[in-house]
Coordinates of C-alpha atoms (C1' of nucleotides) in Angstrom, one line a residue:
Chain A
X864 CA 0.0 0.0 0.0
X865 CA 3.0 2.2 0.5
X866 CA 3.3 3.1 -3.1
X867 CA -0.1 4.5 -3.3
X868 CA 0.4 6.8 -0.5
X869 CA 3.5 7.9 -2.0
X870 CA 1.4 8.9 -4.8
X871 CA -1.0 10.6 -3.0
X872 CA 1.7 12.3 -1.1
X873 CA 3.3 13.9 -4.3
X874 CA -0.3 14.5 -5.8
X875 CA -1.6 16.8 -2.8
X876 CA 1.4 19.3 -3.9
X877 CA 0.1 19.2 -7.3
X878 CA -2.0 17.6 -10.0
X879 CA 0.3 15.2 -12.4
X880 CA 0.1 12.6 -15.0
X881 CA 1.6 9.5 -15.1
X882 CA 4.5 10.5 -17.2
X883 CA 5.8 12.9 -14.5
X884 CA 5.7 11.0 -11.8
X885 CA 7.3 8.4 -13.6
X886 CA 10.0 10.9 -13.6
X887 CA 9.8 11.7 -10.1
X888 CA 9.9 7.9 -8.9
X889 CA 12.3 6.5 -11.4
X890 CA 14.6 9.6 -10.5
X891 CA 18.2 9.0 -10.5
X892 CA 19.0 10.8 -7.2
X893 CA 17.0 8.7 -4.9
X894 CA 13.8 9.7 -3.0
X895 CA 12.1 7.7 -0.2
X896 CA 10.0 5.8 -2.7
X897 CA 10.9 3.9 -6.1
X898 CA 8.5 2.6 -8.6
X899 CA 9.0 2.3 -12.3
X900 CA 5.9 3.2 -14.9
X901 CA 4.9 -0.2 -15.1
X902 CA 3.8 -0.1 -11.3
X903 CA 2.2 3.4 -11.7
X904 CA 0.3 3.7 -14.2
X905 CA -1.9 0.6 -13.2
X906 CA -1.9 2.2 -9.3
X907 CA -3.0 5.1 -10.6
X908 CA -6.1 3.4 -12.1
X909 CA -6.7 2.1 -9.1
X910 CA -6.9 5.0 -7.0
X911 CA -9.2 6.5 -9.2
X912 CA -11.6 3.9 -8.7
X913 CA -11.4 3.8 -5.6
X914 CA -11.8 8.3 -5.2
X915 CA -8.7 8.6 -4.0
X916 CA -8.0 11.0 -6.7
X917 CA -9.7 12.2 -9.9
X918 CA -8.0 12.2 -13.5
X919 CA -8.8 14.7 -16.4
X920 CA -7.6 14.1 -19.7
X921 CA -5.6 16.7 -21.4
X922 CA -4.9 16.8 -25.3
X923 CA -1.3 18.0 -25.9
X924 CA -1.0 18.8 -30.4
X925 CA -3.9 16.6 -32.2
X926 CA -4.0 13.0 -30.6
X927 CA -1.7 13.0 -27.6
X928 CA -3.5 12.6 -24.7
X929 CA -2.4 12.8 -20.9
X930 CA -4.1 12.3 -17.7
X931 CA -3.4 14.8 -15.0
X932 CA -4.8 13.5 -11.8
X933 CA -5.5 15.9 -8.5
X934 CA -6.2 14.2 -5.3
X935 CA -9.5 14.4 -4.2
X936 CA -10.7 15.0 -1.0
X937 CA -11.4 11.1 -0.2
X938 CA -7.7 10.8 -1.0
X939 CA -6.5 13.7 1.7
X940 CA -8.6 11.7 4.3
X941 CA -6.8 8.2 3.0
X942 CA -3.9 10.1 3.1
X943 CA -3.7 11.9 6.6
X944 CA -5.0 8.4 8.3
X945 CA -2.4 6.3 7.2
X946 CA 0.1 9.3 8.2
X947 CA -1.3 9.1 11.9
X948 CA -1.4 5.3 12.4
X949 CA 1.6 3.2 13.5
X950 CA 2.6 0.3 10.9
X951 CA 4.5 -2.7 11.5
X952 CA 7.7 -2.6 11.0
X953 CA 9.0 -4.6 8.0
X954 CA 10.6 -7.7 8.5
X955 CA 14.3 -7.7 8.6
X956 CA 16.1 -8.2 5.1
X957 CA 18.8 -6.8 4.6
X958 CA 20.7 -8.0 1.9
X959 CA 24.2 -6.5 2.5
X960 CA 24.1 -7.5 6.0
X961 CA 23.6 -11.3 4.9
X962 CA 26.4 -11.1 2.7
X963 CA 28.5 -10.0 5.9
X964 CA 27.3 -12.3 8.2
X965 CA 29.3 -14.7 5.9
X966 CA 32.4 -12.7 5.4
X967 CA 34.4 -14.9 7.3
X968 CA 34.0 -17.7 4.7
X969 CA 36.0 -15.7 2.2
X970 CA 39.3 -14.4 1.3
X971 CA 39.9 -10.7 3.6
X972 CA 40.7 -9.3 0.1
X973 CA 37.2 -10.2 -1.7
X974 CA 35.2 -9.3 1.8
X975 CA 37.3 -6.1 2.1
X976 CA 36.4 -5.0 -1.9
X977 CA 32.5 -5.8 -1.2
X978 CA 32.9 -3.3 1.7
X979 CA 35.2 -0.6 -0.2
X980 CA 31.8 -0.7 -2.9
X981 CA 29.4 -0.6 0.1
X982 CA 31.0 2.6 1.7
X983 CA 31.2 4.5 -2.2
X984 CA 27.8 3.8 -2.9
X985 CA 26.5 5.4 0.3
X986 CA 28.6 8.3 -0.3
X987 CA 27.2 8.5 -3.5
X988 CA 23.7 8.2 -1.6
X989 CA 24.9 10.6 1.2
X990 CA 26.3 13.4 -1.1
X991 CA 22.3 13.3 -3.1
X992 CA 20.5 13.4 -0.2
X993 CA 22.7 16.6 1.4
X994 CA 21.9 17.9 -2.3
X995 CA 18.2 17.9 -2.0
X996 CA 18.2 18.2 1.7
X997 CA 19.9 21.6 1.1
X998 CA 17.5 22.5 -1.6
X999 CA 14.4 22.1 0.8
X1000 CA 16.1 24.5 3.7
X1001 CA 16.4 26.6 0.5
X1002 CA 12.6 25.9 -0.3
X1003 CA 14.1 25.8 -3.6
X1004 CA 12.3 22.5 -4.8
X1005 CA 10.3 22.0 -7.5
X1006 CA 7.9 20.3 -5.5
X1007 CA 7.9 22.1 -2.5
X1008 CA 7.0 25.6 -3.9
X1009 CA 4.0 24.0 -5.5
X1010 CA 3.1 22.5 -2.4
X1011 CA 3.5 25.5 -0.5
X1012 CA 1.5 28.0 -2.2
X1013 CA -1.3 26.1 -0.4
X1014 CA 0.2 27.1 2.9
X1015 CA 0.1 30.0 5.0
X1016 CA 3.5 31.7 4.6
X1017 CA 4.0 31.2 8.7
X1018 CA 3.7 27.5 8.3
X1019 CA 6.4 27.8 5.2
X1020 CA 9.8 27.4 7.3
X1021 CA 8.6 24.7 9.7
X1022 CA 7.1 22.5 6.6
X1023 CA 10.7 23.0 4.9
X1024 CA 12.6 21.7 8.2
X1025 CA 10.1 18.7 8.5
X1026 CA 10.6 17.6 4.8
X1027 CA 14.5 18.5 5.2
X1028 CA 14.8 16.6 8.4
X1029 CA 13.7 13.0 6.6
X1030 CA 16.3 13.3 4.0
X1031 CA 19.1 14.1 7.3
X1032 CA 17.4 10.3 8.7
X1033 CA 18.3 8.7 5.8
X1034 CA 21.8 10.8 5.7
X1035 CA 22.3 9.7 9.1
X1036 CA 21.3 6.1 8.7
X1037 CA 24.0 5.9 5.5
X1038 CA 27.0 7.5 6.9
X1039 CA 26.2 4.9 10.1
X1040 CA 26.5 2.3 7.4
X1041 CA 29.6 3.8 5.6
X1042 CA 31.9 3.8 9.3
X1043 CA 30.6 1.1 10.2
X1044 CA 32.2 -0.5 6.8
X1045 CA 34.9 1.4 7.8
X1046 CA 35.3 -0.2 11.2
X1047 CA 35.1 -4.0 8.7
X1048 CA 37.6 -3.0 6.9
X1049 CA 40.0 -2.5 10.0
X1050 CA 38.5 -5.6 11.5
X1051 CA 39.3 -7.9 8.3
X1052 CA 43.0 -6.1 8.1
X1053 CA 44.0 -7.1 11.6
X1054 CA 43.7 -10.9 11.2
X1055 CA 45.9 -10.7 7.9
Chain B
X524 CA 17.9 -14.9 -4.5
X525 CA 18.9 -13.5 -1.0
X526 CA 16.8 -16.4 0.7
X527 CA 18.5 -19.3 -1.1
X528 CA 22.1 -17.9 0.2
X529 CA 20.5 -17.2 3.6
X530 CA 19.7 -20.9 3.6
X531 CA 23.3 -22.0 2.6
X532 CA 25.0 -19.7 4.9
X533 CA 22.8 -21.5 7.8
X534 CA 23.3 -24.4 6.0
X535 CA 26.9 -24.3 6.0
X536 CA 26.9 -24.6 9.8
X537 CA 24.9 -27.8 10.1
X538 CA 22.7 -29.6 8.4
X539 CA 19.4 -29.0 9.2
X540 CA 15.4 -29.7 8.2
X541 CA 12.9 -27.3 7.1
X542 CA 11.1 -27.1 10.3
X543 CA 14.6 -26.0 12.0
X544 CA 15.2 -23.4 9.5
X545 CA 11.8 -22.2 9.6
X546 CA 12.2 -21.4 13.7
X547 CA 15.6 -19.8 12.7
X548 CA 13.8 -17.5 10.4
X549 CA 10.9 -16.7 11.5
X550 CA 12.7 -16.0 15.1
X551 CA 11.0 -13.1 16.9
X552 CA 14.8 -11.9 17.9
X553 CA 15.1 -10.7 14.5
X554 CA 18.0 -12.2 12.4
X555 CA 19.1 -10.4 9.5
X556 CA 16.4 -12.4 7.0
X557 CA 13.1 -13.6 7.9
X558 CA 10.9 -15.3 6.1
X559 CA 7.8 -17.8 6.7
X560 CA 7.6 -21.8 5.9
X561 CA 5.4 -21.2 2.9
X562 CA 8.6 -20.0 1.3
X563 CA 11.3 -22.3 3.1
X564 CA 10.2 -25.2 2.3
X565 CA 9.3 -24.7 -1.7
X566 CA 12.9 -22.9 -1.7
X567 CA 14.7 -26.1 0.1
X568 CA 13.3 -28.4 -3.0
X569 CA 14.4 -25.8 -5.7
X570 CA 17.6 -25.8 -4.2
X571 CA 17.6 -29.5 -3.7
X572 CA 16.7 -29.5 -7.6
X573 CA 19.9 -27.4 -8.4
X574 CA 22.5 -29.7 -6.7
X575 CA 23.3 -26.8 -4.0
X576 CA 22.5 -28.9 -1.1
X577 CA 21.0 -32.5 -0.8
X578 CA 18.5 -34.5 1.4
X579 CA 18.3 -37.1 3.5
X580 CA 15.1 -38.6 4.6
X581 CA 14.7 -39.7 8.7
X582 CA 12.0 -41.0 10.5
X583 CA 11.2 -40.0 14.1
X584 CA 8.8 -42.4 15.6
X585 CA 7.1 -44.8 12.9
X586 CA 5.5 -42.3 10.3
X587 CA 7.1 -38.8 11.0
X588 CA 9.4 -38.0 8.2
X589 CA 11.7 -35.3 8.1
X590 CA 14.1 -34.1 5.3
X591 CA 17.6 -33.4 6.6
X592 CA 19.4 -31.0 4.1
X593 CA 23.3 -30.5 4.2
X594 CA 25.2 -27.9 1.5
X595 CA 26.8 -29.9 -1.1
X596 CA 30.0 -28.6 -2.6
X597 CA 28.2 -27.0 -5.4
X598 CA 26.4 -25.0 -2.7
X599 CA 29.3 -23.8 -1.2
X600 CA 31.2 -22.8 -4.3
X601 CA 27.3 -20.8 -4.9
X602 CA 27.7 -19.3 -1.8
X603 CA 31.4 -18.3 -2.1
X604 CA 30.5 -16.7 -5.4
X605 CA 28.0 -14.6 -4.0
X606 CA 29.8 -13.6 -1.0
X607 CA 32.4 -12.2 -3.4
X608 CA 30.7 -10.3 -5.7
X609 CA 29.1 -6.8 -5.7
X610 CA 25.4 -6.8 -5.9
X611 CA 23.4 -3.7 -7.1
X612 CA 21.3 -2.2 -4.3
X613 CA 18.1 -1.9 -3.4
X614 CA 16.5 0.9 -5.0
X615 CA 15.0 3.0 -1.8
X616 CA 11.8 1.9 -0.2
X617 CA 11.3 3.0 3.3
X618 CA 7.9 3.2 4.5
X619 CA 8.6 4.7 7.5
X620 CA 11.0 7.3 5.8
X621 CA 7.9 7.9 3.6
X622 CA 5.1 8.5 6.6
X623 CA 7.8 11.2 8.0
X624 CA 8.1 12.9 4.4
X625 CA 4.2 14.0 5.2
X626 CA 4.4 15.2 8.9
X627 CA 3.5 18.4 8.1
X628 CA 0.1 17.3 6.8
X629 CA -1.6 16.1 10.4
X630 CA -1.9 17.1 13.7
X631 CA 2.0 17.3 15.5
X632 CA 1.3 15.5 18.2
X633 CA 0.3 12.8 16.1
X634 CA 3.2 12.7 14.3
X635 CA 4.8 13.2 17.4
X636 CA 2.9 9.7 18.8
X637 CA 4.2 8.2 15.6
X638 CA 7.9 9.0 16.2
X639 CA 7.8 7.9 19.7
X640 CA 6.3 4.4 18.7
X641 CA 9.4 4.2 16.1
X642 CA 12.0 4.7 18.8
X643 CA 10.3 2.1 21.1
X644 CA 10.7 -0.3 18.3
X645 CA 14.2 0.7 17.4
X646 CA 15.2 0.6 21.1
X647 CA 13.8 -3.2 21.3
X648 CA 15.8 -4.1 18.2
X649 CA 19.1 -2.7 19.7
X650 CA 18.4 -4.8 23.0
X651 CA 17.9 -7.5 20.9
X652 CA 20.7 -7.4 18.7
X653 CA 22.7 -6.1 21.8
X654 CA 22.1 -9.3 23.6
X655 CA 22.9 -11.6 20.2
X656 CA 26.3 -9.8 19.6
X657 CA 27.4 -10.4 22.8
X658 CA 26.6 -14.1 23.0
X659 CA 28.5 -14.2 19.4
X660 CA 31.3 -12.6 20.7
X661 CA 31.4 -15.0 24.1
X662 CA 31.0 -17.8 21.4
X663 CA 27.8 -19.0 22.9
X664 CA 25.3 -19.0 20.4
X665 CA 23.7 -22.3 18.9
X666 CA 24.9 -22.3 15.5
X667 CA 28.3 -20.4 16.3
X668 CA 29.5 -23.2 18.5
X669 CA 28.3 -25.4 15.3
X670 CA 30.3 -23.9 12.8
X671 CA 33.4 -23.2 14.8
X672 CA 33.7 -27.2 15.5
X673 CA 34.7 -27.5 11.6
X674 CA 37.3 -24.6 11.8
X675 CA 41.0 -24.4 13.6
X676 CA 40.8 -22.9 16.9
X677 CA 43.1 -19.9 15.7
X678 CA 40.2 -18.5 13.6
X679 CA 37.7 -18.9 16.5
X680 CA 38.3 -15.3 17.6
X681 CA 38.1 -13.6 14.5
X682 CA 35.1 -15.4 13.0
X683 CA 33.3 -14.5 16.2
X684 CA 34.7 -10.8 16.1
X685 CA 32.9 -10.9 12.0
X686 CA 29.9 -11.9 13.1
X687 CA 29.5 -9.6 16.2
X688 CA 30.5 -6.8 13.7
X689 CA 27.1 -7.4 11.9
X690 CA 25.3 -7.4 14.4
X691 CA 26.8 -4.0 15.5
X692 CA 26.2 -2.7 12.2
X693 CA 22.3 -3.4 12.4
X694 CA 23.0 -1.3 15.9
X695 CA 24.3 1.3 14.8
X696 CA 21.5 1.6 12.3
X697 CA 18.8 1.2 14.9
X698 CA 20.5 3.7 17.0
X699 CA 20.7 6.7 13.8
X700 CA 16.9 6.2 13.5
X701 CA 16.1 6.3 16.9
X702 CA 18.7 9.5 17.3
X703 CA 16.8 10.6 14.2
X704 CA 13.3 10.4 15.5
X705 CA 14.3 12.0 18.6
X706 CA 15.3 15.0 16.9
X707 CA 12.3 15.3 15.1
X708 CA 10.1 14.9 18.2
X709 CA 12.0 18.3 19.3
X710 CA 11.5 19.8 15.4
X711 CA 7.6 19.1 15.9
X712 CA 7.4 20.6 19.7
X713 CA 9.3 23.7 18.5
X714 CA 7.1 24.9 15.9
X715 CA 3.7 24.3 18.6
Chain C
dT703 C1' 13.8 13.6 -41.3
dA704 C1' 15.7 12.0 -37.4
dC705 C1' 16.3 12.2 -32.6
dA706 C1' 15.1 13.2 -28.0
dC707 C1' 11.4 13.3 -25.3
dC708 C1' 6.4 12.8 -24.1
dA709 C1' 3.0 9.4 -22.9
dT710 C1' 0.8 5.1 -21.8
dG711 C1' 0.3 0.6 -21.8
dT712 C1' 0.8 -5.1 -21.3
dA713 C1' 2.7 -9.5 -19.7
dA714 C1' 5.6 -12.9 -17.7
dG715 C1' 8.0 -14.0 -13.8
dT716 C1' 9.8 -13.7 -8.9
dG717 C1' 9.6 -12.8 -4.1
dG718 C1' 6.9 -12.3 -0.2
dT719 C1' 2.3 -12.5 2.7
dT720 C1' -1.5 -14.7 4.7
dA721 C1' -4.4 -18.3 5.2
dC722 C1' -5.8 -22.9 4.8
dA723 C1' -4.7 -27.8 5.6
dT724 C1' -3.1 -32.2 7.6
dG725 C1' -1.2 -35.3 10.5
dA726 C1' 2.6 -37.4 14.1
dT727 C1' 4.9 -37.3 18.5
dT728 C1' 6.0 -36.2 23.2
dG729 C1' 5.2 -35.3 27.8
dA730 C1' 2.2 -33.6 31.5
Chain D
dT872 C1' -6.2 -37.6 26.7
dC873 C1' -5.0 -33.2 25.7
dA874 C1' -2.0 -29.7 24.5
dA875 C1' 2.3 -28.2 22.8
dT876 C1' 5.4 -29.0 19.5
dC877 C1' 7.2 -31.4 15.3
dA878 C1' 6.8 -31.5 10.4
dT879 C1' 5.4 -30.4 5.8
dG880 C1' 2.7 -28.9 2.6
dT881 C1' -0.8 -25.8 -0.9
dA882 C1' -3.1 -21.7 -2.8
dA883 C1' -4.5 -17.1 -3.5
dC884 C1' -3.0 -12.7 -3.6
dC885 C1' 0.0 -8.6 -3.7
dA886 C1' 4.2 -5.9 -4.8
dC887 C1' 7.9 -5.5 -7.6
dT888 C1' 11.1 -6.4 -11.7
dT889 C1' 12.1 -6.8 -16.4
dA890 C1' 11.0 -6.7 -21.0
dC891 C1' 8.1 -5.9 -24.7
dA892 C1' 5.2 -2.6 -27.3
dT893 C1' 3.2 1.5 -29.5
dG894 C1' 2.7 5.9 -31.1
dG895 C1' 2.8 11.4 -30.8
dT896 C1' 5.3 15.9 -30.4
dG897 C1' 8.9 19.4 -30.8
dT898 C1' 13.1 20.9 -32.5
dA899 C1' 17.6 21.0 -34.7

DNA sequence: TACACCATGTAAGTGGTTACATGATTGA
DNA sequence: TCAATCATGTAACCACTTACATGGTGTA
């Protein structure tokens, strides 16, 4: 259900078709959520069925047509309950931690590569998310200045920090991962 | 394909049947995989099928069959292979980093009830995990005392020291989320 | 006119969840 | 003899991945 309140979460900013947010869950710099079109479009069927939001097609040249859906207001009320109720935690699966657990059945060299990958890639992931975290202190989002020209101005810095502050949890939870590669590293160098 | 090697890492230990692996993974102390019998036991065949580990019927009692698996070398070279190489990464898909995103759509003290719920969770996790890395690291786990009986005594410390490390990792983790949430508790009492 | 981009779909397959289903053995 | 535990399965469903498929529009 997750992906369709992602949806619904980008749609209350502003109206979109499929096509764009495509873009905006396919993006290269990653969000919080990932889906590719094939998952989307069909989802957003879904929800309109269900009037959680409401599509109007749009005519772009002769024949190219595009359906911009808005949320409606049985969507905002979908929306803000699943926001305010707990949700059980996922199951643990963690597929880089499983490939640790076994690093002692492998040459210190291979283990110690696997690791050096592990620690670029959530740089890579950390340097992103500072990116876009930045932008939304700047309020210079896309996204964000759409969504808050349906806020009072007052309400403007405090919705910034909150939407900032997710993107620092998920800085926070990669550079935890990137030392504690780091401390592997040392660990599979001292029994050499 | 994370659940087959999860299965031949445990495997590797000792052998074992589908009912013991099932308790192993569907352990409420949570591991670093779960996953249910409905998927164990159709997996075990499969993998029976591919040569990675093989069989043995027993009979407790007069009619009680059980099917004792052990990794075969094929399994192990598998495994080995996997260990060593880089896997791509999961693209991101965190519910919980995706209820946060939309804080600033409800009431703050439910979001604040929300947060609080997520560090009680975290905070059972790290006790948890606490408690398994320390009996890794005293060598006093189950399937640790297992595997170390088919290794020389001079790796005993390091292997245990690897293992721990994981479990520290998954810590570490659990701690920046629960650091995390904390701080936005105070984000969502400041703006009140 | 060709290429990049806009725009929307389908289908097969895999991994995971939840529920249903059955029966044997052990020990209190 | 009853309950807890041992032991193994099936089936329906949902989420996600990967690949195939089609055609329109704008611009260099």
């Amino acid at each position: 259900m997750s992906l369709q309140h992602a949806l619904l979460g980008v749609l209350e900013a502003r109206p979109m078709n499929g096509y764009e947010l495509t873009r905006f869950f396919e993006a290269a710099p990653r969000w919080v959520w990932s889906a590719p079109h094939s998952q989307i479009y069909p989802a957003l069927r879904q929800m309109e069925q269900a009037g959680l939001i409401e599509g109007r097609q749009e005519i772009r040249g002769t024949k190219l047509r595009r359906m911009v859906y808005s949320i409606t207001e049985r969507g905002l009320g979908e929306l803000r309950t699943w926001l305010s109720a707990d949700h059980a935690a996922a199951p643990a699966r963690d597929a880089f931690f499983l490939q640790a657990l076994f690093f002692d059945m492998i040459d210190p060299d291979q283990a110690a590569a696997v690791l050096k990958t592990h620690i670029a890639e959530q740089e890579q992931l950390i340097a992103e998310w500072r990116a876009h975290r930045e932008a939304l202190l700047a309020k210079d989002t896309d996204l964000l200045k759409e969504r808050l020209k349906s806020r009072p101005p007052a309400e403007h810095d405090r919705i910034a920090k909150l939407k900032a502050h997710v993107f620092a949890g998920q800085i926070a939870v990669a550079q935890a991962r990137a030392d504690w590669a780091r401390e592997g590293l040392r660990l599979l160098a001292e029994s050499t």
